[in-house]
PDB file of C-alpha atoms in Angstrom:
ATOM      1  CA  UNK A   1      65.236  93.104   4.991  1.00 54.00           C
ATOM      2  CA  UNK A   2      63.700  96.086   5.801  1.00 62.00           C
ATOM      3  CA  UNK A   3      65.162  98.638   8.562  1.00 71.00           C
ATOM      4  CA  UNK A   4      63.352 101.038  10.865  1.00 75.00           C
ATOM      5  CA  UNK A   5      62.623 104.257   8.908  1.00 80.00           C
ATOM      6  CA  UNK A   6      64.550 106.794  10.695  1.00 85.00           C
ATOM      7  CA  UNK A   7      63.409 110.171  11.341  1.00 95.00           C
ATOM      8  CA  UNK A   8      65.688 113.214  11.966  1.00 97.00           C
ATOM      9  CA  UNK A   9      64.898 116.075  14.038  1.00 97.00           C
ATOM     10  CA  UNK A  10      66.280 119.967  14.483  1.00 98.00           C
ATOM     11  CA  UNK A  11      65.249 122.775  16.428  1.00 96.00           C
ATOM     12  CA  UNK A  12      63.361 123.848  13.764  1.00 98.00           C
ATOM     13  CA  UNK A  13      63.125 121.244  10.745  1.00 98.00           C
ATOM     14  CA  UNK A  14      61.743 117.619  10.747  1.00 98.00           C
ATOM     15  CA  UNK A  15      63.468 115.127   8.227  1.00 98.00           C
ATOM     16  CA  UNK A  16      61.444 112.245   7.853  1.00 97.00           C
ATOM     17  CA  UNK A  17      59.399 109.645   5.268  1.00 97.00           C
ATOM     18  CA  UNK A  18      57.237 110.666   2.261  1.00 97.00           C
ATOM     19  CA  UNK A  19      53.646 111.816   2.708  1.00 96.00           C
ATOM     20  CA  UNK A  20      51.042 111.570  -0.596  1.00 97.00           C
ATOM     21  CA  UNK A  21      50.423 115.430   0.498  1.00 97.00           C
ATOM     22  CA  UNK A  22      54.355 116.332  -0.504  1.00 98.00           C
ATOM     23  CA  UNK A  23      53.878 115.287  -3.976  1.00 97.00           C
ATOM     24  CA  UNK A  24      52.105 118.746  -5.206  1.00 98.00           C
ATOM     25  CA  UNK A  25      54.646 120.864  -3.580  1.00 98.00           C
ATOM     26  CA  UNK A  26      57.409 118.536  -4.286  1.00 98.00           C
ATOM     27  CA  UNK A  27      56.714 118.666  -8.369  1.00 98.00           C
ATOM     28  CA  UNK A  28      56.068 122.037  -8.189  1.00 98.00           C
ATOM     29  CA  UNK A  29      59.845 122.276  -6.404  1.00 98.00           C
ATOM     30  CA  UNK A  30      61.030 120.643  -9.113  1.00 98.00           C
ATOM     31  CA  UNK A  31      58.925 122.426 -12.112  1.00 98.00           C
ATOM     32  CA  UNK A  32      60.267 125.968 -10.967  1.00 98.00           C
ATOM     33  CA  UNK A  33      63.501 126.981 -13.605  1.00 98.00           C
ATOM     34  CA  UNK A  34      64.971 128.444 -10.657  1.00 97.00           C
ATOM     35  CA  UNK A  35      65.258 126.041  -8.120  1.00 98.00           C
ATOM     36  CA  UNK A  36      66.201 123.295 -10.999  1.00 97.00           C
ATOM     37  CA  UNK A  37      68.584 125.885 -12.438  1.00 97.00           C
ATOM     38  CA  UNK A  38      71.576 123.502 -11.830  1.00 97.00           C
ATOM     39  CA  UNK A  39      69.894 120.844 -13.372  1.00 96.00           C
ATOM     40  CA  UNK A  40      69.435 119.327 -17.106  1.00 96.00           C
ATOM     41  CA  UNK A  41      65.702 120.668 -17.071  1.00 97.00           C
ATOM     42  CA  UNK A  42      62.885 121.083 -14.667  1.00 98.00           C
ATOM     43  CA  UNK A  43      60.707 117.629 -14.133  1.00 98.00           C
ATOM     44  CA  UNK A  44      57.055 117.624 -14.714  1.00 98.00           C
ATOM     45  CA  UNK A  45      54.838 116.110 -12.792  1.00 97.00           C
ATOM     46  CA  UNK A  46      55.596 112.200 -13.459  1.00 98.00           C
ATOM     47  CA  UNK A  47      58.682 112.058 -12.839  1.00 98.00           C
ATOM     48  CA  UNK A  48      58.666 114.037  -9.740  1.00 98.00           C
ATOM     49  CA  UNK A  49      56.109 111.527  -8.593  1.00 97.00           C
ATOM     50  CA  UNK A  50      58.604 108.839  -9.876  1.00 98.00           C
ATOM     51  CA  UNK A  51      61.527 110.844  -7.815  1.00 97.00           C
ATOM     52  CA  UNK A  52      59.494 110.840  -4.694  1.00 98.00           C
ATOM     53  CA  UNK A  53      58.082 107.342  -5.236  1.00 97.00           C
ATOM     54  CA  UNK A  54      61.868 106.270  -5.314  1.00 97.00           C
ATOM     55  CA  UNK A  55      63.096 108.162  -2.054  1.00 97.00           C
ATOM     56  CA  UNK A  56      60.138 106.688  -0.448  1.00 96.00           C
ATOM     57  CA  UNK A  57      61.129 103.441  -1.581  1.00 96.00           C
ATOM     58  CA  UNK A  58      64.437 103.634  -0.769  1.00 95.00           C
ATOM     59  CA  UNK A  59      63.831 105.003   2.610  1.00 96.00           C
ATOM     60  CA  UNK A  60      61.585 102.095   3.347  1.00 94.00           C
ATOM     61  CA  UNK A  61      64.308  99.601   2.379  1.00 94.00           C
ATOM     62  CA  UNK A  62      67.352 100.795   4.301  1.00 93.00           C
ATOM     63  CA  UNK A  63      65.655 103.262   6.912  1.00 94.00           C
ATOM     64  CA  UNK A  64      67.194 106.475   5.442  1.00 96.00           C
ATOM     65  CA  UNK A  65      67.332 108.247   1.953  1.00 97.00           C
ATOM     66  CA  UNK A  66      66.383 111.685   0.725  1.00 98.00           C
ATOM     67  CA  UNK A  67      63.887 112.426   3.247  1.00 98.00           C
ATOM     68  CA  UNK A  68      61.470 114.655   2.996  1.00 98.00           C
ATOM     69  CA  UNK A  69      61.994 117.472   5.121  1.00 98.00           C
ATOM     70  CA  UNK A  70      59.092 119.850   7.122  1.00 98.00           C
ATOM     71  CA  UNK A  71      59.008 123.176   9.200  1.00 97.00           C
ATOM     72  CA  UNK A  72      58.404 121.639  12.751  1.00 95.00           C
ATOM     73  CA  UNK A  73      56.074 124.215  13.789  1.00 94.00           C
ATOM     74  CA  UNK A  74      53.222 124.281  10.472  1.00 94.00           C
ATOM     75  CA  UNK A  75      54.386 121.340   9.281  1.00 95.00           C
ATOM     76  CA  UNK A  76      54.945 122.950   5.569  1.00 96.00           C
ATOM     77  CA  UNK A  77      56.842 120.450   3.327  1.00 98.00           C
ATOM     78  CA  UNK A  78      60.297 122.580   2.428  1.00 98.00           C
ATOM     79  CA  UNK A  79      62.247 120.137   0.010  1.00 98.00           C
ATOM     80  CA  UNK A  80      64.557 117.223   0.705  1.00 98.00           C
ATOM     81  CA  UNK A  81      67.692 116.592   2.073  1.00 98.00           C
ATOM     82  CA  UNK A  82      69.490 113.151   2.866  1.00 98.00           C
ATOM     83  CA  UNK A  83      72.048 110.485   1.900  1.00 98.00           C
ATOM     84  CA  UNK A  84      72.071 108.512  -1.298  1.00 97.00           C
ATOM     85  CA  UNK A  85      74.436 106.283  -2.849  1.00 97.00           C
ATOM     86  CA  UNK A  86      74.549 107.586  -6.325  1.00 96.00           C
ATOM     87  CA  UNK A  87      73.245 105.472  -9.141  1.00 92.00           C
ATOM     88  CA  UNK A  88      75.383 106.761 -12.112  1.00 93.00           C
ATOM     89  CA  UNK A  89      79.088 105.866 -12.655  1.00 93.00           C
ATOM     90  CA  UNK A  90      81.030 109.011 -10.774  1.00 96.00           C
ATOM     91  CA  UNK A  91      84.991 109.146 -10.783  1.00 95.00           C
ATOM     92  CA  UNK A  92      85.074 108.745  -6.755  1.00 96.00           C
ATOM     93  CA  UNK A  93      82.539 105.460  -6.433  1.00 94.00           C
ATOM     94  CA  UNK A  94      81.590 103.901  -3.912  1.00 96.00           C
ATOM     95  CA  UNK A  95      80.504 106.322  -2.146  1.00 97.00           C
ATOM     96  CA  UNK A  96      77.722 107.878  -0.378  1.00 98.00           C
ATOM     97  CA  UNK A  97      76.453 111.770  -0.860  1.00 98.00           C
ATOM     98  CA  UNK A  98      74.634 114.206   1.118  1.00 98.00           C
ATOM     99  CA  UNK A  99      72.359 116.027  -1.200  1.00 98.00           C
ATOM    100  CA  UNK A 100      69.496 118.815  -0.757  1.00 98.00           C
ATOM    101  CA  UNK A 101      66.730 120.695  -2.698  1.00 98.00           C
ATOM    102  CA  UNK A 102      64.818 123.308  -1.162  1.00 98.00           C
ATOM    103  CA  UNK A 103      61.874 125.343  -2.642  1.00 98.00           C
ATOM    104  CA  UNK A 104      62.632 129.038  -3.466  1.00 97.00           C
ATOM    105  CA  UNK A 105      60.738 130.483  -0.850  1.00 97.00           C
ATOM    106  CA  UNK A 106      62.696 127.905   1.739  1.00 97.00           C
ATOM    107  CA  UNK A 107      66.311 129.708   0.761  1.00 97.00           C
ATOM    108  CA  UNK A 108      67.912 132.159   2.414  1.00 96.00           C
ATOM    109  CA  UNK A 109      66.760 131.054   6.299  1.00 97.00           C
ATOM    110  CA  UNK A 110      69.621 128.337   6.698  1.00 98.00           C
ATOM    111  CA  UNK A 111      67.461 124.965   6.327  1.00 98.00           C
ATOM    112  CA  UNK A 112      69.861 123.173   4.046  1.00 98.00           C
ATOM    113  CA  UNK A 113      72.637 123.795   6.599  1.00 98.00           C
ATOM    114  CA  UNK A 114      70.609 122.999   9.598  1.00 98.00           C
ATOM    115  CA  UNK A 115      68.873 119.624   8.460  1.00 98.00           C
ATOM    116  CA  UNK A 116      72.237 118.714   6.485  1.00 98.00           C
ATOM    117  CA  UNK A 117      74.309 118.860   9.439  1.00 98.00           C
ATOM    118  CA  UNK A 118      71.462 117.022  11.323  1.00 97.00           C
ATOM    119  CA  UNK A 119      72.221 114.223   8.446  1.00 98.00           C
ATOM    120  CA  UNK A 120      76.054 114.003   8.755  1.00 98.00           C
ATOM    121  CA  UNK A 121      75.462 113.117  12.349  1.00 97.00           C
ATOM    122  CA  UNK A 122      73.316 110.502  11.340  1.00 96.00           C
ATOM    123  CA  UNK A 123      75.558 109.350   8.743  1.00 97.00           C
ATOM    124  CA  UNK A 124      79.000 109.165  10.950  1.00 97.00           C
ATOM    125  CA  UNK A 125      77.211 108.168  14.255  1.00 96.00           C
ATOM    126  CA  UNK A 126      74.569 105.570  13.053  1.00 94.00           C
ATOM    127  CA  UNK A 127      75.403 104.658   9.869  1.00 96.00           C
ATOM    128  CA  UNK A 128      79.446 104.365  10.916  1.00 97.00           C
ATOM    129  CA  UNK A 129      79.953 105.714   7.959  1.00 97.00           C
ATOM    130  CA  UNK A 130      84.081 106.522   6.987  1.00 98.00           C
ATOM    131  CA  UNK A 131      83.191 109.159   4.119  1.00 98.00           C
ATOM    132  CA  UNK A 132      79.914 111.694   2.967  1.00 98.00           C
ATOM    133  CA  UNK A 133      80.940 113.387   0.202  1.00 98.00           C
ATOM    134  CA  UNK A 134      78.620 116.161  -1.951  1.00 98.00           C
ATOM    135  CA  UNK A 135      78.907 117.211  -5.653  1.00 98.00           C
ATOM    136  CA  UNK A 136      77.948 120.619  -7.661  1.00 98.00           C
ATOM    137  CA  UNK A 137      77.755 122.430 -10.569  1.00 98.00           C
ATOM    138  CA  UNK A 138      80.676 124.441 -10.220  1.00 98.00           C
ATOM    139  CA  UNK A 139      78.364 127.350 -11.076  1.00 98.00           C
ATOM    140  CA  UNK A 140      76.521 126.371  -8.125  1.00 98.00           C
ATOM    141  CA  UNK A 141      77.852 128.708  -5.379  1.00 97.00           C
ATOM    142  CA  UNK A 142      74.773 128.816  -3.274  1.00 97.00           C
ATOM    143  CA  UNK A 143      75.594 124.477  -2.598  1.00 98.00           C
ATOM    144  CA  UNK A 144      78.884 124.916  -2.047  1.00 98.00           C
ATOM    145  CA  UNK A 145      78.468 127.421   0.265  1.00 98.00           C
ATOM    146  CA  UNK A 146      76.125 124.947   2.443  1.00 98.00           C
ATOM    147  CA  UNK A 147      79.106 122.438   1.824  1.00 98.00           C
ATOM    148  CA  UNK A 148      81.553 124.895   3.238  1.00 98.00           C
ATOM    149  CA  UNK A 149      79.284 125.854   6.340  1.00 97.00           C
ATOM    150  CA  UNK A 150      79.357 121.715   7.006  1.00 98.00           C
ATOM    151  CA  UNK A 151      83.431 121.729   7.259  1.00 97.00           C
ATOM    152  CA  UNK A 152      83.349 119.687   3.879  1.00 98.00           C
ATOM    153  CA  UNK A 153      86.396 120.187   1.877  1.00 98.00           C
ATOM    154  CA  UNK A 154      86.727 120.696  -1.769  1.00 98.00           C
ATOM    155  CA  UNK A 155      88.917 118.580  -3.834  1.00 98.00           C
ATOM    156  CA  UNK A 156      91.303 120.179  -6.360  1.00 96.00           C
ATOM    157  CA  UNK A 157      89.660 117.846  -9.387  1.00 96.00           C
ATOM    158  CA  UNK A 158      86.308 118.756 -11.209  1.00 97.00           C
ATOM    159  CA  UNK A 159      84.863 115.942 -13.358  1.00 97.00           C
ATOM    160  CA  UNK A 160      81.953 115.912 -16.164  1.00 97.00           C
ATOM    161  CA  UNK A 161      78.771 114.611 -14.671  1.00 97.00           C
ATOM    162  CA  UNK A 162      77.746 111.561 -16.675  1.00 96.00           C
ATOM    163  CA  UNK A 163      73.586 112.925 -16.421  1.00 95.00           C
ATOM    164  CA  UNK A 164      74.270 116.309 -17.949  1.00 96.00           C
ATOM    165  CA  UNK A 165      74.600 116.671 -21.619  1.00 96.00           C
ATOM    166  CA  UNK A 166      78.198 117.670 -23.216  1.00 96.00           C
ATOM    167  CA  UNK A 167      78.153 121.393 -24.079  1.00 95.00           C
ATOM    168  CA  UNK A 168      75.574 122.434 -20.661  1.00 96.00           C
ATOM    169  CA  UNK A 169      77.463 124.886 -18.681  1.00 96.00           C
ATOM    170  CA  UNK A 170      76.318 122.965 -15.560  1.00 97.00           C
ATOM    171  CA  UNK A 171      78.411 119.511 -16.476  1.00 97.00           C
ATOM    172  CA  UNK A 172      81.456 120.803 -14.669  1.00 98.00           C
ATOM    173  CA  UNK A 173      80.684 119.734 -11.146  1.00 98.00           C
ATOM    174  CA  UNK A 174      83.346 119.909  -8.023  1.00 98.00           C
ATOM    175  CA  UNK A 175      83.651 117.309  -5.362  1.00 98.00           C
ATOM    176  CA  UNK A 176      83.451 117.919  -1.536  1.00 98.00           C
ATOM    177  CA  UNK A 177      84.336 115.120   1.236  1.00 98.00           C
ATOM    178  CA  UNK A 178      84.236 115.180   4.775  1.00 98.00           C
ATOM    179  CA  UNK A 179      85.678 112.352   6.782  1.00 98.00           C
ATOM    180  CA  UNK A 180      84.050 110.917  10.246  1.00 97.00           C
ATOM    181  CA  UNK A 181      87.349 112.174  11.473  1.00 96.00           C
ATOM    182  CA  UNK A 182      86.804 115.504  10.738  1.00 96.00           C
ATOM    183  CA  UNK A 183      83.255 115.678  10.988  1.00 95.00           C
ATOM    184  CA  UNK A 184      84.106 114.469  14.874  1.00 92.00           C
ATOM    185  CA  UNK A 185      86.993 117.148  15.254  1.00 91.00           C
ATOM    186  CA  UNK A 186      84.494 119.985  14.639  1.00 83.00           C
TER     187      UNK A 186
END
């Protein structure tokens, strides 16, 4: 059964559903070595189109996903952020992750912090959800640096990603988790 697509605002930031006009600036997000420098390889243009045919499905289904996410004011597509319930076998399943990718020229101006926190809201308060956690390279200080600024904790225990290749520098990855507790004692 599908549920009511719901859309997210900030003071600045709009998270809502796919547009056809975010797939150009979406796969060239996700062609650009630095922004996927965390990542196995950059995506060309197919399977970004098959990433954000997938969010778009996904957010049609339950109401909520990696949305896309917008600069209120001109309405310039910036990148995703969301919830997703991971599709690959992690050591900490079930669970449910808060995740974000944000085009170069996005960084630096505190959109991933502002539209995540936005999410975790909508996470604990609408979804009732007990748990969001977040996973990294832990290489990848800029993330976990947004995952600190939410109050998310890091666990002591790294594990191997299952999607990155043995011998990548990037298949360490740390684990964050945030309680609806905490989240509400903030």
């Amino acid at each position: 059964m599908k549920q009511p697509v719901a859309e997210l605002n900030t003071e600045r930031l709009r998270l809502r559903q796919w547009r056809p006009a975010d797939r150009a600036p979406f796969a060239a997000m996700n062609a650009d070595p630095e922004v996927m420098q965390f990542f196995p390889e950059t995506m060309n243009e197919a399977q970004s189109q098959a990433m954000a045919d997938h969010c778009e499905a996904l957010i049609a289904e339950r109401g909520w996903g990696f949305w896309a996410l917008e600069q209120r004011e001109q309405k310039r597509f910036l990148g995703f952020v969301g919830l997703n319930i991971p599709n690959v076998m992690l050591p900490f399943q079930p669970c449910v992750e808060i995740g974000w990718r944000l085009r170069r020229d996005a960084w630096g101006n505190g959109y991933a912090t502002e539209a995540a926190a936005a999410v975790l809201e909508f996470g604990f308060d609408n979804l009732e959800l007990e748990e969001i956690v977040a996973f990294t390279s832990v290489l990848n200080y800029r993330s976990q640096a947004v995952m600190e600024r939410l109050g998310m904790a890091r666990q002591e225990d790294t594990f191997d990603h299952p999607s990155v290749p043995e011998g990548m520098p990037i298949r360490e990855h740390c684990l964050y988790r945030l309680s609806a507790g905490d989240w509400r004692r903030r």
